[in-house]
mmCIF file of C-alpha atoms in Angstrom:
data_model
loop_
_atom_site.group_PDB
_atom_site.id
_atom_site.type_symbol
_atom_site.label_atom_id
_atom_site.label_comp_id
_atom_site.label_asym_id
_atom_site.label_seq_id
_atom_site.Cartn_x
_atom_site.Cartn_y
_atom_site.Cartn_z
ATOM 1 C CA UNK R 1 -17.229 -50.143 -8.445
ATOM 2 C CA UNK R 2 -19.373 -47.008 -8.764
ATOM 3 C CA UNK R 3 -16.517 -44.926 -10.114
ATOM 4 C CA UNK R 4 -15.809 -47.618 -12.701
ATOM 5 C CA UNK R 5 -19.460 -48.183 -13.753
ATOM 6 C CA UNK R 6 -20.313 -44.496 -13.994
ATOM 7 C CA UNK R 7 -18.182 -43.712 -17.048
ATOM 8 C CA UNK R 8 -19.452 -46.868 -18.781
ATOM 9 C CA UNK R 9 -23.040 -45.755 -18.267
ATOM 10 C CA UNK R 10 -22.319 -42.329 -19.653
ATOM 11 C CA UNK R 11 -20.812 -43.864 -22.767
ATOM 12 C CA UNK R 12 -24.249 -45.241 -23.801
ATOM 13 C CA UNK R 13 -25.766 -42.944 -26.478
ATOM 14 C CA UNK R 14 -28.947 -41.100 -25.394
ATOM 15 C CA UNK R 15 -30.924 -42.453 -28.336
ATOM 16 C CA UNK R 16 -30.107 -46.016 -27.221
ATOM 17 C CA UNK R 17 -31.353 -45.283 -23.711
ATOM 18 C CA UNK R 18 -34.565 -43.733 -25.058
ATOM 19 C CA UNK R 19 -35.140 -46.701 -27.343
ATOM 20 C CA UNK R 20 -34.876 -49.098 -24.416
ATOM 21 C CA UNK R 21 -37.261 -46.989 -22.355
ATOM 22 C CA UNK R 22 -39.823 -46.943 -25.174
ATOM 23 C CA UNK R 23 -39.497 -50.702 -25.526
ATOM 24 C CA UNK R 24 -40.092 -51.274 -21.794
ATOM 25 C CA UNK R 25 -43.047 -48.864 -21.830
ATOM 26 C CA UNK R 26 -44.539 -50.661 -24.837
ATOM 27 C CA UNK R 27 -44.123 -54.017 -23.076
ATOM 28 C CA UNK R 28 -45.845 -52.640 -19.968
ATOM 29 C CA UNK R 29 -48.707 -51.304 -22.094
ATOM 30 C CA UNK R 30 -48.977 -54.528 -24.117
ATOM 31 C CA UNK R 31 -49.488 -56.538 -20.936
ATOM 32 C CA UNK R 32 -52.369 -54.245 -20.002
ATOM 33 C CA UNK R 33 -53.785 -54.370 -23.546
ATOM 34 C CA UNK R 34 -54.231 -58.152 -23.651
ATOM 35 C CA UNK R 35 -57.992 -57.856 -23.120
ATOM 36 C CA UNK R 36 -58.394 -54.393 -24.656
ATOM 37 C CA UNK R 37 -59.090 -53.780 -28.354
ATOM 38 C CA UNK R 38 -60.646 -50.288 -28.362
ATOM 39 C CA UNK R 39 -58.900 -48.063 -30.985
ATOM 40 C CA UNK R 40 -58.871 -45.037 -28.665
ATOM 41 C CA UNK R 41 -57.072 -46.954 -25.953
ATOM 42 C CA UNK R 42 -54.598 -48.349 -28.441
ATOM 43 C CA UNK R 43 -53.920 -44.840 -29.792
ATOM 44 C CA UNK R 44 -53.400 -43.430 -26.279
ATOM 45 C CA UNK R 45 -50.979 -46.229 -25.445
ATOM 46 C CA UNK R 46 -49.010 -45.803 -28.670
ATOM 47 C CA UNK R 47 -48.851 -42.019 -28.259
ATOM 48 C CA UNK R 48 -47.717 -42.253 -24.613
ATOM 49 C CA UNK R 49 -44.988 -44.800 -25.360
ATOM 50 C CA UNK R 50 -43.692 -43.085 -28.508
ATOM 51 C CA UNK R 51 -43.597 -39.729 -26.717
ATOM 52 C CA UNK R 52 -40.726 -40.949 -24.568
ATOM 53 C CA UNK R 53 -38.448 -40.332 -27.553
ATOM 54 C CA UNK R 54 -38.990 -36.581 -26.974
ATOM 55 C CA UNK R 55 -38.738 -36.637 -23.167
ATOM 56 C CA UNK R 56 -35.409 -34.769 -23.068
ATOM 57 C CA UNK R 57 -36.611 -31.845 -25.205
ATOM 58 C CA UNK R 58 -40.258 -31.592 -24.088
ATOM 59 C CA UNK R 59 -40.520 -33.275 -20.665
ATOM 60 C CA UNK R 60 -43.777 -31.587 -19.614
ATOM 61 C CA UNK R 61 -45.536 -32.321 -22.909
ATOM 62 C CA UNK R 62 -44.420 -35.955 -22.820
ATOM 63 C CA UNK R 63 -45.768 -36.329 -19.269
ATOM 64 C CA UNK R 64 -49.131 -34.944 -20.377
ATOM 65 C CA UNK R 65 -49.160 -37.437 -23.269
ATOM 66 C CA UNK R 66 -48.849 -40.325 -20.801
ATOM 67 C CA UNK R 67 -51.923 -39.281 -18.781
ATOM 68 C CA UNK R 68 -54.562 -40.760 -21.176
ATOM 69 C CA UNK R 69 -52.887 -44.176 -21.167
ATOM 70 C CA UNK R 70 -52.590 -43.952 -17.391
ATOM 71 C CA UNK R 71 -56.351 -43.398 -17.182
ATOM 72 C CA UNK R 72 -57.325 -46.288 -19.454
ATOM 73 C CA UNK R 73 -54.607 -48.810 -18.613
ATOM 74 C CA UNK R 74 -52.917 -50.144 -15.522
ATOM 75 C CA UNK R 75 -49.429 -48.963 -16.567
ATOM 76 C CA UNK R 76 -46.623 -47.436 -14.522
ATOM 77 C CA UNK R 77 -43.410 -47.394 -16.568
ATOM 78 C CA UNK R 78 -44.211 -44.628 -19.074
ATOM 79 C CA UNK R 79 -45.726 -42.073 -16.638
ATOM 80 C CA UNK R 80 -43.043 -42.719 -14.004
ATOM 81 C CA UNK R 81 -40.308 -42.257 -16.619
ATOM 82 C CA UNK R 82 -41.948 -39.043 -17.819
ATOM 83 C CA UNK R 83 -42.262 -37.718 -14.256
ATOM 84 C CA UNK R 84 -38.633 -38.565 -13.491
ATOM 85 C CA UNK R 85 -37.432 -36.791 -16.646
ATOM 86 C CA UNK R 86 -39.523 -33.723 -15.809
ATOM 87 C CA UNK R 87 -38.113 -33.662 -12.271
ATOM 88 C CA UNK R 88 -34.526 -33.799 -13.525
ATOM 89 C CA UNK R 89 -35.096 -30.902 -15.956
ATOM 90 C CA UNK R 90 -37.394 -28.551 -14.016
ATOM 91 C CA UNK R 91 -36.701 -26.512 -10.872
ATOM 92 C CA UNK R 92 -40.310 -25.452 -10.464
ATOM 93 C CA UNK R 93 -41.316 -27.279 -7.287
ATOM 94 C CA UNK R 94 -45.031 -26.318 -7.422
ATOM 95 C CA UNK R 95 -45.224 -27.565 -11.015
ATOM 96 C CA UNK R 96 -43.643 -30.884 -10.070
ATOM 97 C CA UNK R 97 -45.954 -31.309 -7.080
ATOM 98 C CA UNK R 98 -48.972 -30.529 -9.265
ATOM 99 C CA UNK R 99 -47.883 -33.042 -11.906
ATOM 100 C CA UNK R 100 -47.391 -35.721 -9.246
ATOM 101 C CA UNK R 101 -50.854 -35.055 -7.807
ATOM 102 C CA UNK R 102 -52.362 -35.078 -11.304
ATOM 103 C CA UNK R 103 -50.726 -38.419 -12.006
ATOM 104 C CA UNK R 104 -52.057 -39.793 -8.706
ATOM 105 C CA UNK R 105 -55.583 -38.576 -9.427
ATOM 106 C CA UNK R 106 -55.616 -39.925 -12.966
ATOM 107 C CA UNK R 107 -54.188 -43.241 -11.799
ATOM 108 C CA UNK R 108 -56.820 -43.565 -9.085
ATOM 109 C CA UNK R 109 -59.533 -43.004 -11.704
ATOM 110 C CA UNK R 110 -58.278 -45.937 -13.731
ATOM 111 C CA UNK R 111 -61.380 -48.035 -14.493
ATOM 112 C CA UNK R 112 -59.407 -51.237 -13.952
ATOM 113 C CA UNK R 113 -58.654 -50.198 -10.390
ATOM 114 C CA UNK R 114 -62.234 -49.357 -9.485
ATOM 115 C CA UNK R 115 -63.380 -52.767 -8.277
ATOM 116 C CA UNK R 116 -66.814 -53.311 -6.857
ATOM 117 C CA UNK R 117 -65.340 -55.585 -4.251
ATOM 118 C CA UNK R 118 -63.484 -52.711 -2.567
ATOM 119 C CA UNK R 119 -65.866 -49.836 -3.428
ATOM 120 C CA UNK R 120 -67.271 -49.729 0.100
ATOM 121 C CA UNK R 121 -64.023 -50.611 1.886
ATOM 122 C CA UNK R 122 -62.745 -47.242 3.119
ATOM 123 C CA UNK R 123 -59.587 -48.695 4.667
ATOM 124 C CA UNK R 124 -58.536 -50.223 1.379
ATOM 125 C CA UNK R 125 -59.381 -46.957 -0.403
ATOM 126 C CA UNK R 126 -57.044 -45.078 1.983
ATOM 127 C CA UNK R 127 -54.257 -47.591 1.476
ATOM 128 C CA UNK R 128 -54.693 -47.388 -2.280
ATOM 129 C CA UNK R 129 -54.599 -43.565 -2.154
ATOM 130 C CA UNK R 130 -51.389 -43.578 -0.111
ATOM 131 C CA UNK R 131 -49.823 -46.105 -2.456
ATOM 132 C CA UNK R 132 -50.848 -44.040 -5.490
ATOM 133 C CA UNK R 133 -49.409 -40.844 -4.001
ATOM 134 C CA UNK R 134 -46.153 -42.600 -3.092
ATOM 135 C CA UNK R 135 -45.892 -44.019 -6.595
ATOM 136 C CA UNK R 136 -46.497 -40.561 -8.057
ATOM 137 C CA UNK R 137 -44.081 -38.639 -5.839
ATOM 138 C CA UNK R 138 -41.251 -41.206 -5.824
ATOM 139 C CA UNK R 139 -39.977 -40.431 -9.364
ATOM 140 C CA UNK R 140 -40.260 -36.693 -8.643
ATOM 141 C CA UNK R 141 -38.151 -36.960 -5.487
ATOM 142 C CA UNK R 142 -35.635 -39.207 -7.197
ATOM 143 C CA UNK R 143 -35.400 -36.834 -10.179
ATOM 144 C CA UNK R 144 -34.824 -33.873 -7.856
ATOM 145 C CA UNK R 145 -32.125 -35.862 -6.070
ATOM 146 C CA UNK R 146 -30.359 -36.534 -9.360
ATOM 147 C CA UNK R 147 -30.680 -32.863 -10.293
ATOM 148 C CA UNK R 148 -29.184 -31.827 -6.944
ATOM 149 C CA UNK R 149 -26.343 -34.277 -7.481
ATOM 150 C CA UNK R 150 -25.598 -32.784 -10.891
ATOM 151 C CA UNK R 151 -25.686 -29.280 -9.403
ATOM 152 C CA UNK R 152 -23.318 -30.341 -6.642
ATOM 153 C CA UNK R 153 -20.917 -31.878 -9.146
ATOM 154 C CA UNK R 154 -21.003 -28.668 -11.189
ATOM 155 C CA UNK R 155 -20.344 -26.577 -8.074
ATOM 156 C CA UNK R 156 -17.445 -28.824 -7.115
ATOM 157 C CA UNK R 157 -15.967 -28.307 -10.568
ATOM 158 C CA UNK R 158 -16.337 -24.538 -10.172
ATOM 159 C CA UNK R 159 -14.703 -24.696 -6.734
ATOM 160 C CA UNK R 160 -11.813 -26.705 -8.166
ATOM 161 C CA UNK R 161 -11.404 -24.202 -10.989
ATOM 162 C CA UNK R 162 -11.441 -21.381 -8.456
ATOM 163 C CA UNK R 163 -8.772 -23.157 -6.416
ATOM 164 C CA UNK R 164 -6.634 -23.641 -9.495
ATOM 165 C CA UNK R 165 -7.013 -19.950 -10.289
ATOM 166 C CA UNK R 166 -6.151 -19.062 -6.694
ATOM 167 C CA UNK R 167 -3.054 -21.263 -6.826
ATOM 168 C CA UNK R 168 -2.011 -19.587 -10.080
ATOM 169 C CA UNK R 169 -2.488 -16.138 -8.541
ATOM 170 C CA UNK R 170 -0.490 -17.171 -5.487
ATOM 171 C CA UNK R 171 2.317 -18.433 -7.708
ATOM 172 C CA UNK R 172 2.298 -15.125 -9.568
ATOM 173 C CA UNK R 173 2.385 -13.246 -6.257
ATOM 174 C CA UNK R 174 5.366 -15.263 -5.070
ATOM 175 C CA UNK R 175 7.116 -14.662 -8.378
ATOM 176 C CA UNK R 176 6.424 -10.936 -8.157
ATOM 177 C CA UNK R 177 7.758 -10.862 -4.588
ATOM 178 C CA UNK R 178 10.925 -12.653 -5.640
ATOM 179 C CA UNK R 179 11.393 -10.294 -8.576
ATOM 180 C CA UNK R 180 10.974 -7.271 -6.302
ATOM 181 C CA UNK R 181 13.495 -8.771 -3.895
ATOM 182 C CA UNK R 182 15.924 -9.400 -6.712
ATOM 183 C CA UNK R 183 15.484 -5.862 -8.010
ATOM 184 C CA UNK R 184 16.203 -4.333 -4.636
ATOM 185 C CA UNK R 185 19.238 -6.502 -3.976
ATOM 186 C CA UNK R 186 20.594 -5.786 -7.461
ATOM 187 C CA UNK R 187 20.300 -2.078 -6.848
ATOM 188 C CA UNK R 188 21.780 -2.186 -3.355
ATOM 189 C CA UNK R 189 24.720 -4.437 -4.157
ATOM 190 C CA UNK R 190 25.566 -4.039 -7.836
ATOM 191 C CA UNK R 191 24.901 -0.298 -8.042
ATOM 192 C CA UNK R 192 27.108 0.276 -5.013
ATOM 193 C CA UNK R 193 30.038 -1.609 -6.499
ATOM 194 C CA UNK R 194 29.735 -0.297 -10.062
ATOM 195 C CA UNK R 195 29.355 3.316 -8.968
ATOM 196 C CA UNK R 196 32.491 2.918 -6.850
ATOM 197 C CA UNK R 197 34.347 1.625 -9.924
ATOM 198 C CA UNK R 198 33.087 4.568 -11.968
ATOM 199 C CA UNK R 199 34.164 7.122 -9.359
ATOM 200 C CA UNK R 200 37.598 5.561 -8.974
ATOM 201 C CA UNK R 201 38.016 5.463 -12.746
ATOM 202 C CA UNK R 202 36.990 9.112 -13.014
ATOM 203 C CA UNK R 203 39.505 10.095 -10.352
ATOM 204 C CA UNK R 204 42.222 8.090 -12.108
ATOM 205 C CA UNK R 205 41.359 9.752 -15.414
ATOM 206 C CA UNK R 206 41.876 13.188 -13.869
ATOM 207 C CA UNK R 207 45.032 12.342 -11.920
ATOM 208 C CA UNK R 208 46.859 10.148 -14.442
ATOM 209 C CA UNK R 209 49.610 11.735 -16.537
ATOM 210 C CA UNK R 210 50.026 8.875 -18.987
ATOM 211 C CA UNK R 211 47.768 9.055 -22.040
ATOM 212 C CA UNK R 212 47.112 5.312 -22.152
ATOM 213 C CA UNK R 213 46.212 5.280 -18.487
ATOM 214 C CA UNK R 214 43.786 8.169 -18.903
ATOM 215 C CA UNK R 215 42.219 6.434 -21.918
ATOM 216 C CA UNK R 216 41.856 3.176 -20.007
ATOM 217 C CA UNK R 217 40.323 5.014 -17.069
ATOM 218 C CA UNK R 218 37.923 6.814 -19.407
ATOM 219 C CA UNK R 219 36.911 3.491 -20.946
ATOM 220 C CA UNK R 220 36.336 1.941 -17.530
ATOM 221 C CA UNK R 221 34.213 4.909 -16.429
ATOM 222 C CA UNK R 222 32.212 4.778 -19.653
ATOM 223 C CA UNK R 223 31.583 1.057 -19.305
ATOM 224 C CA UNK R 224 30.582 1.544 -15.686
ATOM 225 C CA UNK R 225 28.130 4.260 -16.660
ATOM 226 C CA UNK R 226 26.618 2.028 -19.332
ATOM 227 C CA UNK R 227 26.366 -0.783 -16.815
ATOM 228 C CA UNK R 228 24.528 1.467 -14.383
ATOM 229 C CA UNK R 229 22.170 2.522 -17.148
ATOM 230 C CA UNK R 230 21.406 -1.090 -18.053
ATOM 231 C CA UNK R 231 20.964 -1.874 -14.390
ATOM 232 C CA UNK R 232 18.439 0.956 -14.089
ATOM 233 C CA UNK R 233 16.334 -0.508 -16.888
ATOM 234 C CA UNK R 234 16.552 -3.996 -15.400
ATOM 235 C CA UNK R 235 15.590 -2.815 -11.932
ATOM 236 C CA UNK R 236 12.610 -0.890 -13.321
ATOM 237 C CA UNK R 237 11.497 -3.987 -15.226
ATOM 238 C CA UNK R 238 11.762 -6.247 -12.196
ATOM 239 C CA UNK R 239 10.101 -3.803 -9.822
ATOM 240 C CA UNK R 240 7.187 -3.286 -12.204
ATOM 241 C CA UNK R 241 5.698 -6.647 -11.174
ATOM 242 C CA UNK R 242 6.890 -6.714 -7.581
ATOM 243 C CA UNK R 243 5.075 -5.984 -4.346
ATOM 244 C CA UNK R 244 5.835 -3.324 -1.784
ATOM 245 C CA UNK R 245 6.001 -5.459 1.332
ATOM 246 C CA UNK R 246 8.808 -7.774 0.280
ATOM 247 C CA UNK R 247 10.700 -9.446 3.067
ATOM 248 C CA UNK R 248 14.345 -9.831 2.135
ATOM 249 C CA UNK R 249 16.740 -12.615 2.939
ATOM 250 C CA UNK R 250 19.222 -11.510 5.637
ATOM 251 C CA UNK R 251 22.608 -10.739 4.090
ATOM 252 C CA UNK R 252 24.722 -7.890 5.508
ATOM 253 C CA UNK R 253 24.705 -7.048 9.235
ATOM 254 C CA UNK R 254 26.303 -4.461 11.504
ATOM 255 C CA UNK R 255 29.487 -6.524 11.541
ATOM 256 C CA UNK R 256 29.983 -5.554 7.883
ATOM 257 C CA UNK R 257 29.389 -1.825 8.444
ATOM 258 C CA UNK R 258 32.999 -0.979 9.278
ATOM 259 C CA UNK R 259 34.214 -2.686 6.105
ATOM 260 C CA UNK R 260 31.621 -0.787 4.064
ATOM 261 C CA UNK R 261 32.801 2.563 5.439
ATOM 262 C CA UNK R 262 36.469 1.684 4.981
ATOM 263 C CA UNK R 263 36.012 0.711 1.326
ATOM 264 C CA UNK R 264 33.547 3.443 0.355
ATOM 265 C CA UNK R 265 36.201 5.653 -1.293
ATOM 266 C CA UNK R 266 35.030 8.616 0.822
ATOM 267 C CA UNK R 267 36.544 10.184 3.889
ATOM 268 C CA UNK R 268 34.006 8.866 6.346
ATOM 269 C CA UNK R 269 33.805 8.710 10.134
ATOM 270 C CA UNK R 270 31.657 6.145 11.959
ATOM 271 C CA UNK R 271 30.467 7.013 15.449
ATOM 272 C CA UNK R 272 27.890 5.857 17.968
ATOM 273 C CA UNK R 273 26.313 2.481 18.483
ATOM 274 C CA UNK R 274 22.974 0.731 18.417
ATOM 275 C CA UNK R 275 21.071 -1.077 21.167
ATOM 276 C CA UNK R 276 22.111 -4.701 21.633
ATOM 277 C CA UNK R 277 19.909 -7.455 20.353
ATOM 278 C CA UNK R 278 18.217 -5.667 17.441
ATOM 279 C CA UNK R 279 16.893 -7.984 14.776
ATOM 280 C CA UNK R 280 18.716 -9.046 11.631
ATOM 281 C CA UNK R 281 16.140 -7.155 9.574
ATOM 282 C CA UNK R 282 16.950 -3.943 11.433
ATOM 283 C CA UNK R 283 20.694 -4.519 11.042
ATOM 284 C CA UNK R 284 20.284 -5.095 7.328
ATOM 285 C CA UNK R 285 18.174 -1.949 7.009
ATOM 286 C CA UNK R 286 20.823 0.131 8.774
ATOM 287 C CA UNK R 287 23.512 -1.329 6.501
ATOM 288 C CA UNK R 288 21.531 -0.631 3.313
ATOM 289 C CA UNK R 289 20.779 2.909 4.432
ATOM 290 C CA UNK R 290 24.452 3.675 4.971
ATOM 291 C CA UNK R 291 25.388 1.949 1.718
ATOM 292 C CA UNK R 292 22.869 3.912 -0.339
ATOM 293 C CA UNK R 293 23.777 7.202 1.332
ATOM 294 C CA UNK R 294 27.514 6.751 0.666
ATOM 295 C CA UNK R 295 26.769 5.717 -2.918
ATOM 296 C CA UNK R 296 24.819 8.943 -3.447
ATOM 297 C CA UNK R 297 27.655 10.957 -1.886
ATOM 298 C CA UNK R 298 30.107 9.484 -4.397
ATOM 299 C CA UNK R 299 27.726 10.195 -7.271
ATOM 300 C CA UNK R 300 26.519 13.678 -6.416
ATOM 301 C CA UNK R 301 29.082 15.181 -4.014
ATOM 302 C CA UNK R 302 32.635 14.413 -5.157
ATOM 303 C CA UNK R 303 35.268 15.395 -2.632
ATOM 304 C CA UNK R 304 32.755 15.630 0.225
ATOM 305 C CA UNK R 305 33.347 14.112 3.634
ATOM 306 C CA UNK R 306 30.687 11.999 5.311
ATOM 307 C CA UNK R 307 29.749 11.167 8.873
ATOM 308 C CA UNK R 308 27.808 8.042 9.818
ATOM 309 C CA UNK R 309 26.295 8.331 13.280
ATOM 310 C CA UNK R 310 24.554 5.417 14.949
ATOM 311 C CA UNK R 311 22.288 6.388 17.830
ATOM 312 C CA UNK R 312 19.586 5.118 20.148
ATOM 313 C CA UNK R 313 17.500 6.177 23.119
ATOM 314 C CA UNK R 314 14.874 4.529 25.265
ATOM 315 C CA UNK R 315 12.249 4.393 22.508
ATOM 316 C CA UNK R 316 14.037 4.619 19.156
ATOM 317 C CA UNK R 317 17.214 3.790 17.335
ATOM 318 C CA UNK R 318 18.549 4.840 13.964
ATOM 319 C CA UNK R 319 21.351 6.082 11.789
ATOM 320 C CA UNK R 320 22.136 9.530 10.421
ATOM 321 C CA UNK R 321 24.436 10.007 7.425
ATOM 322 C CA UNK R 322 25.556 13.565 6.764
ATOM 323 C CA UNK R 323 27.941 14.761 4.076
ATOM 324 C CA UNK R 324 29.583 18.107 3.502
ATOM 325 C CA UNK R 325 29.285 20.192 0.360
ATOM 326 C CA UNK R 326 31.096 18.815 -2.745
ATOM 327 C CA UNK R 327 34.526 20.232 -3.559
ATOM 328 C CA UNK R 328 34.509 19.449 -7.284
ATOM 329 C CA UNK R 329 31.956 18.901 -10.057
ATOM 330 C CA UNK R 330 30.174 15.566 -9.991
ATOM 331 C CA UNK R 331 30.630 12.905 -12.647
ATOM 332 C CA UNK R 332 27.479 12.416 -14.731
ATOM 333 C CA UNK R 333 26.316 8.892 -13.875
ATOM 334 C CA UNK R 334 22.929 7.288 -14.636
ATOM 335 C CA UNK R 335 20.635 6.994 -11.641
ATOM 336 C CA UNK R 336 18.058 4.244 -11.129
ATOM 337 C CA UNK R 337 15.986 6.549 -8.905
ATOM 338 C CA UNK R 338 14.995 3.530 -6.817
ATOM 339 C CA UNK R 339 17.433 3.736 -3.924
ATOM 340 C CA UNK R 340 15.569 6.203 -1.705
ATOM 341 C CA UNK R 341 12.268 4.509 -2.528
ATOM 342 C CA UNK R 342 13.731 1.200 -1.438
ATOM 343 C CA UNK R 343 15.004 2.723 1.816
ATOM 344 C CA UNK R 344 11.565 4.112 2.604
ATOM 345 C CA UNK R 345 10.100 0.653 2.019
ATOM 346 C CA UNK R 346 12.674 -0.858 4.357
ATOM 347 C CA UNK R 347 11.812 1.755 7.001
ATOM 348 C CA UNK R 348 8.129 0.843 6.622
ATOM 349 C CA UNK R 349 8.999 -2.776 7.381
ATOM 350 C CA UNK R 350 10.409 -1.590 10.712
ATOM 351 C CA UNK R 351 7.426 0.727 11.383
ATOM 352 C CA UNK R 352 9.923 3.558 11.220
ATOM 353 C CA UNK R 353 10.514 6.764 9.249
ATOM 354 C CA UNK R 354 13.039 7.751 6.614
ATOM 355 C CA UNK R 355 13.847 11.411 5.977
ATOM 356 C CA UNK R 356 16.233 13.188 3.616
ATOM 357 C CA UNK R 357 17.125 16.792 2.984
ATOM 358 C CA UNK R 358 19.880 19.362 2.467
ATOM 359 C CA UNK R 359 21.877 20.829 5.318
ATOM 360 C CA UNK R 360 22.463 24.574 5.910
ATOM 361 C CA UNK R 361 26.164 24.059 5.064
ATOM 362 C CA UNK R 362 25.380 22.866 1.535
ATOM 363 C CA UNK R 363 25.593 19.171 2.251
ATOM 364 C CA UNK R 364 22.929 16.501 2.519
ATOM 365 C CA UNK R 365 21.536 14.383 5.344
ATOM 366 C CA UNK R 366 19.820 11.003 5.387
ATOM 367 C CA UNK R 367 18.223 9.683 8.578
ATOM 368 C CA UNK R 368 16.503 6.426 9.441
ATOM 369 C CA UNK R 369 14.552 6.148 12.672
ATOM 370 C CA UNK R 370 12.726 3.090 13.999
ATOM 371 C CA UNK R 371 11.150 2.063 17.299
ATOM 372 C CA UNK R 372 13.232 -0.178 19.529
ATOM 373 C CA UNK R 373 10.540 -2.887 19.573
ATOM 374 C CA UNK R 374 9.866 -2.752 15.809
ATOM 375 C CA UNK R 375 10.618 -6.484 15.352
#
């Protein structure tokens, strides 16, 4: 019922509310003015009632305007309304307490309340003083309660807005994480396959004796190079809004490593093993490291042989990929420059290290090392 009545109350125009308040204040004053015809009293009553029209803009001034009528007449509506309005607009607690005390003092000095019958009755005087103070402070307390309620409603709205903003930021973070994941998977999978096509096409172009075959191979290599270039731009765009600590969905494992080596297009030997029971994340990291290393061998060291060595000891496990020096010039292929960065990020996820560097024989070596209890 409250939730239904509240909007209806707020739909009433402020001027209509003020008009009703002035009418009730005038009725209260008129009842007290039945036996009073002094012009000064009439003027004070009219000024105090009419001032309620300005209570929203000048609450303190309107309260002061109601004090003369409070002194001369036994009225309550106008001063209580003025005190309530002042309490809802002001946060100055000493000022509100002073106004309430002033209203109590002025009300107790009302000539109509100073009866000879009770002038010597101290008990009645105490009761009247307590009643006057309660009447004065009640609208102040109620006005402060309404003000606190409005402040609480405003704070709740701010909290809700903050939650909406937090939810939006979280959604953006999730989107960025997914885009970073997509970028890394695109580079690891698509770049590996397309670069293999380009290398095979380049080898066919050199070895083929038929002109049409060489032209077709050249076209395939050119298209593959363009595809790698477009992929580089796409990966850079996706990674621009992605996070570093992106957990990837498990895809390849160690069971796929032999197939990767067999189809790499490079003379590669696979030796060693890894400790049993390593996590899927670690298996995927080992796979991606070997995949990226063999892809770089095809790109930058044509004709080279490669060795993939899996190893482990009591504290660490890892993989080392070493290739010999190239035997022929490399084919100029676009590079996304994100592969080694991605492998370092994967090593960080395992609390491990990733190192690269040339060998004394003119080749290149890539090594991933991680602690056995990384996951």
